[in-house]
Short mmCIF file of C-alpha atoms in Angstrom, two decimals:
data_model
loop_
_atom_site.label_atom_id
_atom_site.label_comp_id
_atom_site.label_asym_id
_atom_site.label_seq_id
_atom_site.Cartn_x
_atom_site.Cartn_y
_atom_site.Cartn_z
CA UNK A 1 4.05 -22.40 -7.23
CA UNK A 2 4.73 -21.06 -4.16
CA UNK A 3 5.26 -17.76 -2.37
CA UNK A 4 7.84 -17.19 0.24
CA UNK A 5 7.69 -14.28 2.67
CA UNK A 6 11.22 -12.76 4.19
CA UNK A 7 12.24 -10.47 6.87
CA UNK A 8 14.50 -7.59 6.86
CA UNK A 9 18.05 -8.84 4.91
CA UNK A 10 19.73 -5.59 5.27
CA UNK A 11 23.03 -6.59 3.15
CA UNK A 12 23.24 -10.46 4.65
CA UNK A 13 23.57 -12.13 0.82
CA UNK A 14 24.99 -15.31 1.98
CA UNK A 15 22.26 -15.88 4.53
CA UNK A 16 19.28 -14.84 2.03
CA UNK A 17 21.13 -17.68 -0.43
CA UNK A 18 21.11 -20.36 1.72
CA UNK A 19 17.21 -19.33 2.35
CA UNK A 20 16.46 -19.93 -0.38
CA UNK A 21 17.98 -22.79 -0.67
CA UNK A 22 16.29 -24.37 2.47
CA UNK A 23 12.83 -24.43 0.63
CA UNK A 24 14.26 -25.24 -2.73
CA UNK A 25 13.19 -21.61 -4.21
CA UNK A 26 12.40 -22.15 -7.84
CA UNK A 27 12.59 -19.04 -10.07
CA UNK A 28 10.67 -20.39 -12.79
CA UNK A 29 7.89 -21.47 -10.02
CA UNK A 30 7.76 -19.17 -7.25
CA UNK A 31 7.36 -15.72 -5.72
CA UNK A 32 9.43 -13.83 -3.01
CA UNK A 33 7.84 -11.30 -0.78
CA UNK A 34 10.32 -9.02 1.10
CA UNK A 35 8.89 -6.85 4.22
CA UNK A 36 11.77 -3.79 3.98
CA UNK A 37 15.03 -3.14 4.47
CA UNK A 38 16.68 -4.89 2.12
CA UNK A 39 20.06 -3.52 2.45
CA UNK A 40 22.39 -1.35 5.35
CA UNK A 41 24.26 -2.10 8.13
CA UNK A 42 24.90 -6.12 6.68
CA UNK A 43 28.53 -6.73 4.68
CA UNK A 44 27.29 -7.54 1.20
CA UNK A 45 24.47 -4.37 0.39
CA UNK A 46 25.50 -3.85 -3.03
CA UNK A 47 25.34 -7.19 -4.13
CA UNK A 48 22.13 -7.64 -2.47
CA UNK A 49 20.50 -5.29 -4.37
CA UNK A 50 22.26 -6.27 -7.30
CA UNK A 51 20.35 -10.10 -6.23
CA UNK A 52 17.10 -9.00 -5.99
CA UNK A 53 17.25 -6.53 -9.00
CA UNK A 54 18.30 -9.97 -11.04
CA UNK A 55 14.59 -11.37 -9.83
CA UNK A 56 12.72 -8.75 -9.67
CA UNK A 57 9.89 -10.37 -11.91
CA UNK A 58 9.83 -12.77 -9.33
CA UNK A 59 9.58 -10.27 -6.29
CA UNK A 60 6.99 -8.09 -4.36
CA UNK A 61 8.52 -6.05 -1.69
CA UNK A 62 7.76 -3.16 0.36
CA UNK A 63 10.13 -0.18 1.45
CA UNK A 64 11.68 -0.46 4.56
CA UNK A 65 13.18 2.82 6.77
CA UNK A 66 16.79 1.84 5.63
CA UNK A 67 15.82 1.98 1.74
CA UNK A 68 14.26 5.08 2.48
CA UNK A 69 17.65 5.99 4.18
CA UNK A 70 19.46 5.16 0.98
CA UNK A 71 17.85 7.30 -1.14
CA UNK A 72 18.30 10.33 1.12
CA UNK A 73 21.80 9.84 1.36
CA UNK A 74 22.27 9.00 -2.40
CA UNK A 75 20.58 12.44 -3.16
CA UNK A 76 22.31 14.27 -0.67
CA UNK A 77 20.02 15.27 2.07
CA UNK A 78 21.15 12.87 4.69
CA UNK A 79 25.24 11.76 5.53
CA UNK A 80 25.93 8.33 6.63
CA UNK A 81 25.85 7.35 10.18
CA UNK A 82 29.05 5.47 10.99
CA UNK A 83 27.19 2.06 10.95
CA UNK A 84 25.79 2.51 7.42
CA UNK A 85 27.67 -0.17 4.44
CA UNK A 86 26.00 2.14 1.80
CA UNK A 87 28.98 3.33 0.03
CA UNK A 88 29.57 0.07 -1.93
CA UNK A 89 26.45 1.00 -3.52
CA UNK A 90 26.84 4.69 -3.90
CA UNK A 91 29.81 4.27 -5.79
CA UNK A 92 28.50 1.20 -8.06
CA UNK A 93 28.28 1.66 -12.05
CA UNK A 94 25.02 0.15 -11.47
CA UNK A 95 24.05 2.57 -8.99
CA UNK A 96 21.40 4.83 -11.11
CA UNK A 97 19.68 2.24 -12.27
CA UNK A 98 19.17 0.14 -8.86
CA UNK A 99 18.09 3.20 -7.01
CA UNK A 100 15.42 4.26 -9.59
CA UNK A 101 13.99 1.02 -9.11
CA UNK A 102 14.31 1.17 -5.80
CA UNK A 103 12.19 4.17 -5.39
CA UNK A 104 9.50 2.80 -7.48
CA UNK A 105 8.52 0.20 -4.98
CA UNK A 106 5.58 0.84 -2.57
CA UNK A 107 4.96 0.92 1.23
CA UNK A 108 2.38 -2.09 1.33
CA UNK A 109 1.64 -4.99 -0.66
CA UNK A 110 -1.91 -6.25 -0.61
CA UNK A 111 -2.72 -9.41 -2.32
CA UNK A 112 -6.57 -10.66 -1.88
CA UNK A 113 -6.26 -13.90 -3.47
CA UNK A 114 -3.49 -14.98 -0.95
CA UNK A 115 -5.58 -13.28 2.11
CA UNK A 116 -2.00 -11.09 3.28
CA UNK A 117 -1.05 -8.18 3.48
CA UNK A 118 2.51 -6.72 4.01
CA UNK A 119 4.50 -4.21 5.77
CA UNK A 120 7.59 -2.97 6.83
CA UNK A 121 6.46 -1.77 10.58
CA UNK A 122 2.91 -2.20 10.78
CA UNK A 123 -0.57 -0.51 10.22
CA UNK A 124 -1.71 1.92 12.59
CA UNK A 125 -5.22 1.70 14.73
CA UNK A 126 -7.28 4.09 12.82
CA UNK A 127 -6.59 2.49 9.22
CA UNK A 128 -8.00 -0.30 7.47
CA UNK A 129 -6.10 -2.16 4.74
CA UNK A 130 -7.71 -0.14 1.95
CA UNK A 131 -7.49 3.65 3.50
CA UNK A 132 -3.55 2.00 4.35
CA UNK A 133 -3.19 1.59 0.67
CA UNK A 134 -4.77 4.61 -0.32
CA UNK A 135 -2.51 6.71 2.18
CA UNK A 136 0.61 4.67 0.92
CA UNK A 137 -0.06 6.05 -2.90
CA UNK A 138 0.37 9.48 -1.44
CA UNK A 139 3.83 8.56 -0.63
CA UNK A 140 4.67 6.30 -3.32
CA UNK A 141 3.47 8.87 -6.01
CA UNK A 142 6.29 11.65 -4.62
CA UNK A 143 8.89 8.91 -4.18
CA UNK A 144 7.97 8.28 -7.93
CA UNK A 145 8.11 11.93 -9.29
CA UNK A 146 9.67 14.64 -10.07
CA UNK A 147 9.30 16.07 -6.39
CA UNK A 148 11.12 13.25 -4.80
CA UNK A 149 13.84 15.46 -3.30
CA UNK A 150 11.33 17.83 -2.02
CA UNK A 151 10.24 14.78 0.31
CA UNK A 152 13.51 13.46 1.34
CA UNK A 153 15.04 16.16 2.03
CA UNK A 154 12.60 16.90 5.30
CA UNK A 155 11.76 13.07 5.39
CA UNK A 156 13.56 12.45 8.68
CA UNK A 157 11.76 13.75 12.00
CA UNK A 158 9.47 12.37 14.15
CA UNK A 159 6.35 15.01 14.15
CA UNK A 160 3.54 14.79 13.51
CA UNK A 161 3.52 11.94 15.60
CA UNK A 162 -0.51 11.41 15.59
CA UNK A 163 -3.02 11.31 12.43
CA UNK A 164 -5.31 13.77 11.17
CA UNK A 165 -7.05 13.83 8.41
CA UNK A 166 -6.76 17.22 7.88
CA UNK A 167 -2.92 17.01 7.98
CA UNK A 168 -1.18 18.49 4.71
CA UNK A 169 2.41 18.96 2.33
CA UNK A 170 4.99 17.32 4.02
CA UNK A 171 3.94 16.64 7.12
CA UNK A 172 1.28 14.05 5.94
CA UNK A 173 3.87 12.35 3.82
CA UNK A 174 5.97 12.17 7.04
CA UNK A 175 3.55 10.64 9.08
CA UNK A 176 2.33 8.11 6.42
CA UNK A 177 5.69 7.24 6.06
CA UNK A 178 6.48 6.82 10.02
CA UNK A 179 3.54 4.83 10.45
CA UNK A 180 4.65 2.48 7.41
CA UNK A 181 8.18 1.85 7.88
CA UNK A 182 9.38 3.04 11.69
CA UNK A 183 6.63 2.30 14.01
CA UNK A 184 6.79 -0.02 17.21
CA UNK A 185 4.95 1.55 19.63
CA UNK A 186 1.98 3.27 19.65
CA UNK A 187 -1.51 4.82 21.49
CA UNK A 188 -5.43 3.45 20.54
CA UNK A 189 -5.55 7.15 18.98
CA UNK A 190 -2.68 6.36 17.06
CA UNK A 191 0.14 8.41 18.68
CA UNK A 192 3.20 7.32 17.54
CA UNK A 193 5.99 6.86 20.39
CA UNK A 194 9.89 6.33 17.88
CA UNK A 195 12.32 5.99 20.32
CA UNK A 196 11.69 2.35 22.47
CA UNK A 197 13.01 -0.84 20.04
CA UNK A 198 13.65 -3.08 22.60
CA UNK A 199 10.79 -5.99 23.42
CA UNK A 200 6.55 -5.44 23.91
CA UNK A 201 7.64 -5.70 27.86
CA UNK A 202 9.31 -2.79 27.74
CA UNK A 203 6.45 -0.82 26.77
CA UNK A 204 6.16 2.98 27.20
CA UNK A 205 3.34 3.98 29.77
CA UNK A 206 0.68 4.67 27.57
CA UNK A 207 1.91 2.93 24.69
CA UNK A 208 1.30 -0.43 23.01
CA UNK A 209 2.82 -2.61 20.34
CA UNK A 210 0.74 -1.74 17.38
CA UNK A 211 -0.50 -5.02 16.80
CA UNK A 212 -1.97 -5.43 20.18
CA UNK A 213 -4.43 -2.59 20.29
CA UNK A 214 -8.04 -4.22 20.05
CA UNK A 215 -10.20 -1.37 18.68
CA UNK A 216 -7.58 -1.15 15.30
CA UNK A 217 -9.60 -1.45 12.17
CA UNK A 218 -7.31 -3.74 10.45
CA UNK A 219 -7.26 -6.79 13.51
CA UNK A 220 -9.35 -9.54 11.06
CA UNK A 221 -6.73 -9.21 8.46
CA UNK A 222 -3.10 -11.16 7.62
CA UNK A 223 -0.41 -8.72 8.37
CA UNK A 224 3.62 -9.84 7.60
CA UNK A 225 5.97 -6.77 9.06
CA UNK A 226 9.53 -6.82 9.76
CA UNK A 227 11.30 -4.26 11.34
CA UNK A 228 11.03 -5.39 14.59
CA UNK A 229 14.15 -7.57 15.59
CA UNK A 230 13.73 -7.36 18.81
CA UNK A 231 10.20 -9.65 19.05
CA UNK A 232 11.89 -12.64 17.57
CA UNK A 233 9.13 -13.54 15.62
CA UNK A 234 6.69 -13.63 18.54
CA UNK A 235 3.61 -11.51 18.43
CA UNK A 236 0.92 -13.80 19.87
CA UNK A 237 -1.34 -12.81 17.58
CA UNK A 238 -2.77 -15.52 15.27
CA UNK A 239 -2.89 -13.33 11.76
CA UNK A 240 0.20 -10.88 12.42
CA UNK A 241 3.70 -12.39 11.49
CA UNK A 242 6.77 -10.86 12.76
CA UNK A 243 9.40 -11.63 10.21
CA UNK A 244 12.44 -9.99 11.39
CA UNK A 245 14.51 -12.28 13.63
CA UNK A 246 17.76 -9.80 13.49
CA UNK A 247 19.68 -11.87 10.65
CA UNK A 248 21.74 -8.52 10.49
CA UNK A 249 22.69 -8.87 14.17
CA UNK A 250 23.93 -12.29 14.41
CA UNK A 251 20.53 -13.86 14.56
CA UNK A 252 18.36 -15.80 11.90
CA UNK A 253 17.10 -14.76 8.93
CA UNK A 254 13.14 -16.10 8.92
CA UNK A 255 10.81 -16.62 5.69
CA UNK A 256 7.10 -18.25 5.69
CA UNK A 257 5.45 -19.98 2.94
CA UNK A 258 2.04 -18.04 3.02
CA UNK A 259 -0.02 -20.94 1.30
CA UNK A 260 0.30 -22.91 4.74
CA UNK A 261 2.86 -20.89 7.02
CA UNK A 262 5.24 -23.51 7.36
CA UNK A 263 8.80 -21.02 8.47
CA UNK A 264 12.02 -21.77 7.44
CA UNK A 265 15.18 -20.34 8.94
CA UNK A 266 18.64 -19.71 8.82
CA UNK A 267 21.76 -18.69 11.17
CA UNK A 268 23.98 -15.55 9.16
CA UNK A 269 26.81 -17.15 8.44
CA UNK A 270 28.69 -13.90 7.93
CA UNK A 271 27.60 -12.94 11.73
#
């Protein structure tokens, strides 16, 4: 048995098969982990979905900002930017059923035994792994409820842009979820900076990649994130692994074998 970590798909089906492929993926034998954005912007989004939901037994993955994106647009509160390839599955007979599952995955995946954990953007400075988890079930109990809408519908927005325990409502949920599945660049204190996506030169005065901030609480531990196309994998940090090599934008799509980190990659052939 093996497990198999993979950066953001976002729709590319014909790159994720031949992935798999590459390390011989057995689904009798092995695990998948998937950092986000599984779908959006890529030609084939539908039948992505449709993929994974076929192995789900055989998957832990972690919402990404596009996912997030789907839901808010499937209920309503959000129309589709030009660039979205959403309506495929908006329109599926399917589409009920993949989007309830959808919703009921969570916003990091610990696993102790395997020594990683997993994100879709990163942790910020001022959490460890556990308080990350413990703010994550804030989120992932509303995406899970009744009062789902409630939260997507003022989801989007980029303030609070700096924790506080004392935060409440919606604007906590907002933050948590910024800091899980949109953030690049950030302060020590934690101050969230949304607009730069282009490479750790190209820093913000003031601001830092995440992963680079020394006093962070969670700097001992394994973290896999995506979301970040534009680092190419590179993070020169010895326990943080940048999966997203922009598969979606005519680059590669990247996964690791966690048991010894050996990466395997492959050119979109639909790019």
């Amino acid at each position: 048995m093996a497990t198999y970590a993979i950066g953001d798909i976002q729709g590319c089906l014909q790159a994720l098969k031949q992935l798999l492929n590459s390390f011989s993926f057995d689904i009798n034998r092995d695990r998948l982990w998937i950092a986000g954005d599984l779908i959006n912007r890529g030609p084939e989004s539908l039948q992505t979905l449709q993929f994974l939901y076929d192995i789900r037994e055989n998957l832990d993955i972690v919402l990404g900002n596009h996912d997030l994106h789907l839901l808010a647009v499937a209920a309503g509160f959000k129309k589709p930017t030009p660039s979205d390839t959403l309506d495929e599955i908006l329109k599926a007979p399917d589409r009920d059923e993949l989007l309830n599952w959808l919703r009921q995955q969570p916003l990091i995946h610990h696993d102790s035994k395997l020594g990683y954990t997993m994100v879709h953007a990163g942790i910020p400075p001022q959490w460890s792994v556990d308080e990350s988890l413990s703010y994550a079930k804030e989120v992932e109990q509303v995406l899970t409820g009744n009062n789902i809408n409630s939260f997507l519908k003022v989801m989007y927005g980029n303030e609070p842009n700096r924790w506080n325990e004392s935060l409440t409502g919606m604007d906590r949920l907002r933050l948590i979820t910024n800091y899980f599945t949109r953030m690049r660049f950030c302060t020590p204190s934690g101050e969230l900076e949304l607009k730069t996506k282009s490479h750790i030169n190209d820093a913000p005065a003031g601001y830092y990649p995440w992963f680079t901030i020394n006093n962070r609480k969670a700097k001992s531990e394994n973290i896999i994130f995506g979301h970040w196309a534009a680092l190419q994998g590179e993070t020169h940090q010895d326990n943080i692994f940048a999966l997203d090599t922009g598969c979606v934008w005519g680059g590669e799509l990247t996964a690791m074998r966690l048991e010894d980190r050996t990466m395997f990659c492959v050119k979109n052939p639909q790019s």
